């Protein structure tokens, strides 16, 4: 009996389009970055087809980070939407997109964040959305603030939202950050600038979305995400 046809693996990203394991301007990578080359693992069904978490039960207000509180959160309300695609441009359907962020003052609801900016009793900063049959997702939140992070002199993180996706299998796992257009802090941020490829960096920046801006309610931003392949969205 002949061997079965081997599974086709994922294409590798273009050189310079993903961050290095250690990027000295991002100081903590010197300690936590892997010191040896990664081990190549042959692609099997487990990397291509699972495990899936698309049966996760989302909360009532999971897609609206501004809802479910006694009052309205402080800051500028925004709507973030886009599509999740695979390396061939096909939609990744019915997959969970998880997000987390700081509040409008630049403070996370986390014991590790002792920045003296105020916490917001009406904002938790976490949410989940499920992509539809065409890979679309959409959530409502507030625009996060910048915050100091002590990486270097006068270090401030640009406004950003964290994304976590599992895709259709563990081989598509992605954790990334979405930035906002025309943010002057991007030029000074070593996390954003750890990628050499300018086009790859630009794919981390959302675009103003007039079509999804809601009249007298919220501005819209679009952020498309590619899982694996040559134009894969940058890993955090």
PDB file of C-alpha atoms in Angstrom:
ATOM      1  CA  UNK A   1       0.000   0.000   0.000  1.00  0.00           C
ATOM      2  CA  UNK A   2       1.454   3.364  -0.973  1.00  0.00           C
ATOM      3  CA  UNK A   3       1.831   6.203   1.467  1.00  0.00           C
ATOM      4  CA  UNK A   4      -1.057   8.721   1.531  1.00  0.00           C
ATOM      5  CA  UNK A   5      -0.510  12.049  -0.158  1.00  0.00           C
ATOM      6  CA  UNK A   6       1.191  14.339   2.375  1.00  0.00           C
ATOM      7  CA  UNK A   7      -0.670  17.403   3.589  1.00  0.00           C
ATOM      8  CA  UNK A   8       0.325  20.693   2.042  1.00  0.00           C
ATOM      9  CA  UNK A   9       1.919  22.943   4.638  1.00  0.00           C
ATOM     10  CA  UNK A  10       1.428  26.648   5.076  1.00  0.00           C
ATOM     11  CA  UNK A  11       3.479  29.052   3.006  1.00  0.00           C
ATOM     12  CA  UNK A  12       6.162  30.976   4.849  1.00  0.00           C
ATOM     13  CA  UNK A  13       5.760  34.744   5.338  1.00  0.00           C
ATOM     14  CA  UNK A  14       7.875  37.048   3.205  1.00  0.00           C
ATOM     15  CA  UNK A  15      11.321  37.726   4.749  1.00  0.00           C
ATOM     16  CA  UNK A  16      11.245  40.675   7.123  1.00  0.00           C
ATOM     17  CA  UNK A  17       7.451  40.643   7.458  1.00  0.00           C
ATOM     18  CA  UNK A  18       7.449  39.115  10.954  1.00  0.00           C
ATOM     19  CA  UNK A  19       9.299  40.275  14.086  1.00  0.00           C
ATOM     20  CA  UNK A  20      12.603  38.648  15.096  1.00  0.00           C
ATOM     21  CA  UNK A  21      12.696  36.494  18.215  1.00  0.00           C
ATOM     22  CA  UNK A  22      14.887  39.072  19.954  1.00  0.00           C
ATOM     23  CA  UNK A  23      14.628  42.794  19.172  1.00  0.00           C
ATOM     24  CA  UNK A  24      16.932  44.726  21.498  1.00  0.00           C
ATOM     25  CA  UNK A  25      15.037  48.049  21.306  1.00  0.00           C
ATOM     26  CA  UNK A  26      12.132  46.069  22.846  1.00  0.00           C
ATOM     27  CA  UNK A  27      14.109  45.423  26.016  1.00  0.00           C
ATOM     28  CA  UNK A  28      12.220  42.486  27.554  1.00  0.00           C
ATOM     29  CA  UNK A  29      12.769  40.301  24.474  1.00  0.00           C
ATOM     30  CA  UNK A  30      16.441  39.985  25.462  1.00  0.00           C
ATOM     31  CA  UNK A  31      15.312  37.884  28.439  1.00  0.00           C
ATOM     32  CA  UNK A  32      12.199  36.142  27.145  1.00  0.00           C
ATOM     33  CA  UNK A  33      13.035  35.691  23.457  1.00  0.00           C
ATOM     34  CA  UNK A  34      14.057  32.117  22.422  1.00  0.00           C
ATOM     35  CA  UNK A  35      17.820  31.754  22.125  1.00  0.00           C
ATOM     36  CA  UNK A  36      17.757  28.863  19.659  1.00  0.00           C
ATOM     37  CA  UNK A  37      16.163  28.331  16.264  1.00  0.00           C
ATOM     38  CA  UNK A  38      12.625  26.901  16.243  1.00  0.00           C
ATOM     39  CA  UNK A  39      12.145  23.206  15.480  1.00  0.00           C
ATOM     40  CA  UNK A  40      10.347  22.442  12.217  1.00  0.00           C
ATOM     41  CA  UNK A  41       7.297  20.219  12.791  1.00  0.00           C
ATOM     42  CA  UNK A  42       5.696  18.390   9.837  1.00  0.00           C
ATOM     43  CA  UNK A  43       2.129  19.504   9.146  1.00  0.00           C
ATOM     44  CA  UNK A  44      -0.507  16.968  10.206  1.00  0.00           C
ATOM     45  CA  UNK A  45      -4.305  17.048  10.420  1.00  0.00           C
ATOM     46  CA  UNK A  46      -4.105  18.442  13.951  1.00  0.00           C
ATOM     47  CA  UNK A  47      -2.386  21.617  12.709  1.00  0.00           C
ATOM     48  CA  UNK A  48      -4.688  22.073   9.703  1.00  0.00           C
ATOM     49  CA  UNK A  49      -8.120  21.112  11.041  1.00  0.00           C
ATOM     50  CA  UNK A  50      -8.203  21.675  14.771  1.00  0.00           C
ATOM     51  CA  UNK A  51      -8.719  22.013  17.582  1.00  0.00           C
ATOM     52  CA  UNK A  52     -11.674  24.318  17.001  1.00  0.00           C
ATOM     53  CA  UNK A  53     -13.134  26.627  19.642  1.00  0.00           C
ATOM     54  CA  UNK A  54     -15.969  27.951  17.503  1.00  0.00           C
ATOM     55  CA  UNK A  55     -18.530  26.404  19.856  1.00  0.00           C
ATOM     56  CA  UNK A  56     -17.548  28.767  22.631  1.00  0.00           C
ATOM     57  CA  UNK A  57     -20.521  30.459  24.286  1.00  0.00           C
ATOM     58  CA  UNK A  58     -20.272  34.207  23.917  1.00  0.00           C
ATOM     59  CA  UNK A  59     -21.721  36.476  26.581  1.00  0.00           C
ATOM     60  CA  UNK A  60     -24.694  38.763  26.015  1.00  0.00           C
ATOM     61  CA  UNK A  61     -22.492  41.833  25.522  1.00  0.00           C
ATOM     62  CA  UNK A  62     -19.371  40.085  24.203  1.00  0.00           C
ATOM     63  CA  UNK A  63     -19.279  42.117  20.983  1.00  0.00           C
ATOM     64  CA  UNK A  64     -19.988  45.437  22.711  1.00  0.00           C
ATOM     65  CA  UNK A  65     -17.312  46.402  25.220  1.00  0.00           C
ATOM     66  CA  UNK A  66     -19.333  49.488  26.198  1.00  0.00           C
ATOM     67  CA  UNK A  67     -22.481  47.594  27.281  1.00  0.00           C
ATOM     68  CA  UNK A  68     -23.526  45.756  30.428  1.00  0.00           C
ATOM     69  CA  UNK A  69     -22.468  48.415  32.928  1.00  0.00           C
ATOM     70  CA  UNK A  70     -24.468  50.879  35.064  1.00  0.00           C
ATOM     71  CA  UNK A  71     -23.252  53.796  32.941  1.00  0.00           C
ATOM     72  CA  UNK A  72     -21.378  54.667  29.762  1.00  0.00           C
ATOM     73  CA  UNK A  73     -17.571  54.368  29.650  1.00  0.00           C
ATOM     74  CA  UNK A  74     -15.433  57.460  29.269  1.00  0.00           C
ATOM     75  CA  UNK A  75     -13.812  58.252  25.928  1.00  0.00           C
ATOM     76  CA  UNK A  76     -14.503  58.169  22.209  1.00  0.00           C
ATOM     77  CA  UNK A  77     -16.851  55.372  21.162  1.00  0.00           C
ATOM     78  CA  UNK A  78     -15.676  53.472  18.053  1.00  0.00           C
ATOM     79  CA  UNK A  79     -16.768  50.547  15.887  1.00  0.00           C
ATOM     80  CA  UNK A  80     -14.047  48.148  14.713  1.00  0.00           C
ATOM     81  CA  UNK A  81     -14.818  45.680  11.932  1.00  0.00           C
ATOM     82  CA  UNK A  82     -13.095  43.710   9.211  1.00  0.00           C
ATOM     83  CA  UNK A  83     -12.599  40.260   7.728  1.00  0.00           C
ATOM     84  CA  UNK A  84     -10.562  37.264   8.828  1.00  0.00           C
ATOM     85  CA  UNK A  85      -8.983  35.512   5.818  1.00  0.00           C
ATOM     86  CA  UNK A  86      -6.709  32.534   5.273  1.00  0.00           C
ATOM     87  CA  UNK A  87      -3.480  32.644   3.263  1.00  0.00           C
ATOM     88  CA  UNK A  88      -5.407  32.151   0.006  1.00  0.00           C
ATOM     89  CA  UNK A  89      -7.839  35.012   0.637  1.00  0.00           C
ATOM     90  CA  UNK A  90     -10.740  32.755   1.646  1.00  0.00           C
ATOM     91  CA  UNK A  91     -12.926  33.742   4.614  1.00  0.00           C
ATOM     92  CA  UNK A  92     -12.327  32.020   7.944  1.00  0.00           C
ATOM     93  CA  UNK A  93     -15.891  31.320   9.026  1.00  0.00           C
ATOM     94  CA  UNK A  94     -17.449  30.972  12.475  1.00  0.00           C
ATOM     95  CA  UNK A  95     -14.221  31.529  14.351  1.00  0.00           C
ATOM     96  CA  UNK A  96     -13.777  33.449  17.587  1.00  0.00           C
ATOM     97  CA  UNK A  97     -11.943  36.769  17.576  1.00  0.00           C
ATOM     98  CA  UNK A  98     -10.934  37.818  21.103  1.00  0.00           C
ATOM     99  CA  UNK A  99      -9.908  41.384  21.932  1.00  0.00           C
ATOM    100  CA  UNK A 100      -8.541  43.205  24.960  1.00  0.00           C
ATOM    101  CA  UNK A 101      -7.384  46.767  25.530  1.00  0.00           C
ATOM    102  CA  UNK A 102      -6.811  49.543  28.034  1.00  0.00           C
ATOM    103  CA  UNK A 103      -9.426  52.203  28.701  1.00  0.00           C
ATOM    104  CA  UNK A 104      -9.537  55.718  27.248  1.00  0.00           C
ATOM    105  CA  UNK A 105      -7.112  56.939  29.920  1.00  0.00           C
ATOM    106  CA  UNK A 106      -4.503  54.294  29.068  1.00  0.00           C
ATOM    107  CA  UNK A 107      -5.147  51.972  32.037  1.00  0.00           C
ATOM    108  CA  UNK A 108      -5.727  48.202  31.933  1.00  0.00           C
ATOM    109  CA  UNK A 109      -8.054  46.501  34.394  1.00  0.00           C
ATOM    110  CA  UNK A 110      -5.227  44.262  35.583  1.00  0.00           C
ATOM    111  CA  UNK A 111      -3.327  44.053  38.864  1.00  0.00           C
ATOM    112  CA  UNK A 112      -0.055  44.369  36.975  1.00  0.00           C
ATOM    113  CA  UNK A 113      -1.002  47.827  35.696  1.00  0.00           C
ATOM    114  CA  UNK A 114      -0.282  50.365  38.432  1.00  0.00           C
ATOM    115  CA  UNK A 115      -0.151  53.374  36.111  1.00  0.00           C
ATOM    116  CA  UNK A 116      -1.673  56.372  37.906  1.00  0.00           C
ATOM    117  CA  UNK A 117      -4.287  56.906  35.178  1.00  0.00           C
ATOM    118  CA  UNK A 118      -7.847  56.289  36.445  1.00  0.00           C
ATOM    119  CA  UNK A 119      -9.744  53.038  36.085  1.00  0.00           C
ATOM    120  CA  UNK A 120     -13.199  53.230  34.491  1.00  0.00           C
ATOM    121  CA  UNK A 121     -15.961  51.455  36.450  1.00  0.00           C
ATOM    122  CA  UNK A 122     -17.970  51.161  33.224  1.00  0.00           C
ATOM    123  CA  UNK A 123     -15.285  49.532  31.110  1.00  0.00           C
ATOM    124  CA  UNK A 124     -13.656  46.104  31.466  1.00  0.00           C
ATOM    125  CA  UNK A 125     -11.740  46.109  28.187  1.00  0.00           C
ATOM    126  CA  UNK A 126     -12.310  42.531  26.963  1.00  0.00           C
ATOM    127  CA  UNK A 127     -14.621  41.086  24.328  1.00  0.00           C
ATOM    128  CA  UNK A 128     -15.273  38.284  21.857  1.00  0.00           C
ATOM    129  CA  UNK A 129     -16.868  38.228  18.439  1.00  0.00           C
ATOM    130  CA  UNK A 130     -17.684  35.377  16.054  1.00  0.00           C
ATOM    131  CA  UNK A 131     -16.961  35.755  12.332  1.00  0.00           C
ATOM    132  CA  UNK A 132     -19.877  35.199   9.960  1.00  0.00           C
ATOM    133  CA  UNK A 133     -20.082  33.080   6.808  1.00  0.00           C
ATOM    134  CA  UNK A 134     -17.905  35.586   4.916  1.00  0.00           C
ATOM    135  CA  UNK A 135     -15.336  36.037   7.670  1.00  0.00           C
ATOM    136  CA  UNK A 136     -16.697  39.399   8.838  1.00  0.00           C
ATOM    137  CA  UNK A 137     -16.455  40.496  12.475  1.00  0.00           C
ATOM    138  CA  UNK A 138     -17.569  43.690  14.238  1.00  0.00           C
ATOM    139  CA  UNK A 139     -17.439  45.058  17.766  1.00  0.00           C
ATOM    140  CA  UNK A 140     -18.104  48.307  19.607  1.00  0.00           C
ATOM    141  CA  UNK A 141     -15.641  49.763  22.099  1.00  0.00           C
ATOM    142  CA  UNK A 142     -13.884  53.005  23.062  1.00  0.00           C
ATOM    143  CA  UNK A 143     -10.637  54.227  21.578  1.00  0.00           C
ATOM    144  CA  UNK A 144      -7.816  53.209  23.943  1.00  0.00           C
ATOM    145  CA  UNK A 145      -5.411  55.789  25.304  1.00  0.00           C
ATOM    146  CA  UNK A 146      -1.622  55.886  25.084  1.00  0.00           C
ATOM    147  CA  UNK A 147       0.336  54.902  28.190  1.00  0.00           C
ATOM    148  CA  UNK A 148       3.953  54.961  29.469  1.00  0.00           C
ATOM    149  CA  UNK A 149       5.752  51.617  29.645  1.00  0.00           C
ATOM    150  CA  UNK A 150       9.318  52.308  30.874  1.00  0.00           C
ATOM    151  CA  UNK A 151      11.057  50.474  28.022  1.00  0.00           C
ATOM    152  CA  UNK A 152      13.274  53.477  27.294  1.00  0.00           C
ATOM    153  CA  UNK A 153      13.390  57.195  27.977  1.00  0.00           C
ATOM    154  CA  UNK A 154      10.008  58.850  27.425  1.00  0.00           C
ATOM    155  CA  UNK A 155       8.498  55.559  26.216  1.00  0.00           C
ATOM    156  CA  UNK A 156       4.797  55.641  25.360  1.00  0.00           C
ATOM    157  CA  UNK A 157       2.793  52.890  23.666  1.00  0.00           C
ATOM    158  CA  UNK A 158       0.619  54.066  20.769  1.00  0.00           C
ATOM    159  CA  UNK A 159      -3.114  53.456  21.083  1.00  0.00           C
ATOM    160  CA  UNK A 160      -3.742  49.806  20.218  1.00  0.00           C
ATOM    161  CA  UNK A 161      -6.136  46.890  20.589  1.00  0.00           C
ATOM    162  CA  UNK A 162      -4.911  43.316  21.127  1.00  0.00           C
ATOM    163  CA  UNK A 163      -6.373  40.498  19.004  1.00  0.00           C
ATOM    164  CA  UNK A 164      -6.227  36.738  19.568  1.00  0.00           C
ATOM    165  CA  UNK A 165      -7.418  34.216  16.955  1.00  0.00           C
ATOM    166  CA  UNK A 166      -7.300  30.423  16.628  1.00  0.00           C
ATOM    167  CA  UNK A 167      -8.611  30.218  13.065  1.00  0.00           C
ATOM    168  CA  UNK A 168      -9.481  26.797  11.659  1.00  0.00           C
ATOM    169  CA  UNK A 169      -6.648  24.995  13.418  1.00  0.00           C
ATOM    170  CA  UNK A 170      -3.764  25.457  15.810  1.00  0.00           C
ATOM    171  CA  UNK A 171      -1.455  26.112  12.856  1.00  0.00           C
ATOM    172  CA  UNK A 172      -3.302  29.381  12.211  1.00  0.00           C
ATOM    173  CA  UNK A 173      -2.938  30.686  15.774  1.00  0.00           C
ATOM    174  CA  UNK A 174      -2.322  34.446  15.832  1.00  0.00           C
ATOM    175  CA  UNK A 175      -1.893  37.122  18.492  1.00  0.00           C
ATOM    176  CA  UNK A 176      -1.497  40.624  17.124  1.00  0.00           C
ATOM    177  CA  UNK A 177      -2.137  44.321  17.743  1.00  0.00           C
ATOM    178  CA  UNK A 178      -4.204  46.845  15.809  1.00  0.00           C
ATOM    179  CA  UNK A 179      -3.021  50.454  15.683  1.00  0.00           C
ATOM    180  CA  UNK A 180      -4.771  53.647  14.567  1.00  0.00           C
ATOM    181  CA  UNK A 181      -3.965  55.790  11.517  1.00  0.00           C
ATOM    182  CA  UNK A 182      -1.821  58.914  11.809  1.00  0.00           C
ATOM    183  CA  UNK A 183      -0.688  58.165  15.363  1.00  0.00           C
ATOM    184  CA  UNK A 184       2.575  60.136  15.923  1.00  0.00           C
ATOM    185  CA  UNK A 185       3.743  57.599  18.521  1.00  0.00           C
ATOM    186  CA  UNK A 186       4.125  54.851  15.910  1.00  0.00           C
ATOM    187  CA  UNK A 187       7.433  56.321  14.750  1.00  0.00           C
ATOM    188  CA  UNK A 188       8.899  55.833  18.245  1.00  0.00           C
ATOM    189  CA  UNK A 189       7.428  52.461  19.191  1.00  0.00           C
ATOM    190  CA  UNK A 190       9.909  49.526  19.091  1.00  0.00           C
ATOM    191  CA  UNK A 191       7.128  46.918  19.065  1.00  0.00           C
ATOM    192  CA  UNK A 192       5.544  48.372  15.941  1.00  0.00           C
ATOM    193  CA  UNK A 193       8.945  48.983  14.334  1.00  0.00           C
ATOM    194  CA  UNK A 194      10.425  45.535  15.037  1.00  0.00           C
ATOM    195  CA  UNK A 195       9.236  44.466  11.565  1.00  0.00           C
ATOM    196  CA  UNK A 196      11.541  45.449   8.676  1.00  0.00           C
ATOM    197  CA  UNK A 197       8.930  45.206   5.911  1.00  0.00           C
ATOM    198  CA  UNK A 198       7.094  48.560   5.666  1.00  0.00           C
ATOM    199  CA  UNK A 199       4.050  46.981   3.993  1.00  0.00           C
ATOM    200  CA  UNK A 200       3.759  44.421   6.796  1.00  0.00           C
ATOM    201  CA  UNK A 201       3.889  47.233   9.377  1.00  0.00           C
ATOM    202  CA  UNK A 202       1.168  49.106   7.524  1.00  0.00           C
ATOM    203  CA  UNK A 203      -1.087  46.049   7.751  1.00  0.00           C
ATOM    204  CA  UNK A 204      -1.068  46.488  11.532  1.00  0.00           C
ATOM    205  CA  UNK A 205      -2.649  49.938  11.181  1.00  0.00           C
ATOM    206  CA  UNK A 206      -6.421  50.160  10.812  1.00  0.00           C
ATOM    207  CA  UNK A 207      -8.081  52.508   8.353  1.00  0.00           C
ATOM    208  CA  UNK A 208     -10.908  54.961   8.893  1.00  0.00           C
ATOM    209  CA  UNK A 209     -14.144  53.288   7.807  1.00  0.00           C
ATOM    210  CA  UNK A 210     -16.807  55.728   6.625  1.00  0.00           C
ATOM    211  CA  UNK A 211     -19.268  52.968   5.675  1.00  0.00           C
ATOM    212  CA  UNK A 212     -19.324  51.558   9.207  1.00  0.00           C
ATOM    213  CA  UNK A 213     -19.296  54.904  10.983  1.00  0.00           C
ATOM    214  CA  UNK A 214     -22.632  55.220  12.823  1.00  0.00           C
ATOM    215  CA  UNK A 215     -24.422  58.561  12.621  1.00  0.00           C
ATOM    216  CA  UNK A 216     -24.236  60.479  15.927  1.00  0.00           C
ATOM    217  CA  UNK A 217     -22.892  57.360  17.647  1.00  0.00           C
ATOM    218  CA  UNK A 218     -19.362  56.178  16.762  1.00  0.00           C
ATOM    219  CA  UNK A 219     -16.527  56.447  14.240  1.00  0.00           C
ATOM    220  CA  UNK A 220     -15.645  53.296  12.312  1.00  0.00           C
ATOM    221  CA  UNK A 221     -12.263  51.626  11.766  1.00  0.00           C
ATOM    222  CA  UNK A 222     -11.473  48.660   9.512  1.00  0.00           C
ATOM    223  CA  UNK A 223      -8.897  46.001  10.344  1.00  0.00           C
ATOM    224  CA  UNK A 224      -8.551  42.904   8.144  1.00  0.00           C
ATOM    225  CA  UNK A 225      -6.581  39.924   9.438  1.00  0.00           C
ATOM    226  CA  UNK A 226      -4.738  37.228   7.453  1.00  0.00           C
ATOM    227  CA  UNK A 227      -3.930  33.920   9.149  1.00  0.00           C
ATOM    228  CA  UNK A 228      -0.695  32.306   7.925  1.00  0.00           C
ATOM    229  CA  UNK A 229       0.931  32.559   4.511  1.00  0.00           C
ATOM    230  CA  UNK A 230       3.069  35.152   2.786  1.00  0.00           C
ATOM    231  CA  UNK A 231       0.871  38.115   3.792  1.00  0.00           C
ATOM    232  CA  UNK A 232       0.149  36.895   7.309  1.00  0.00           C
ATOM    233  CA  UNK A 233      -0.730  39.622   9.787  1.00  0.00           C
ATOM    234  CA  UNK A 234       2.216  40.418  12.046  1.00  0.00           C
ATOM    235  CA  UNK A 235       2.561  38.396  15.242  1.00  0.00           C
ATOM    236  CA  UNK A 236       2.589  40.516  18.382  1.00  0.00           C
TER     237      UNK A 236
END
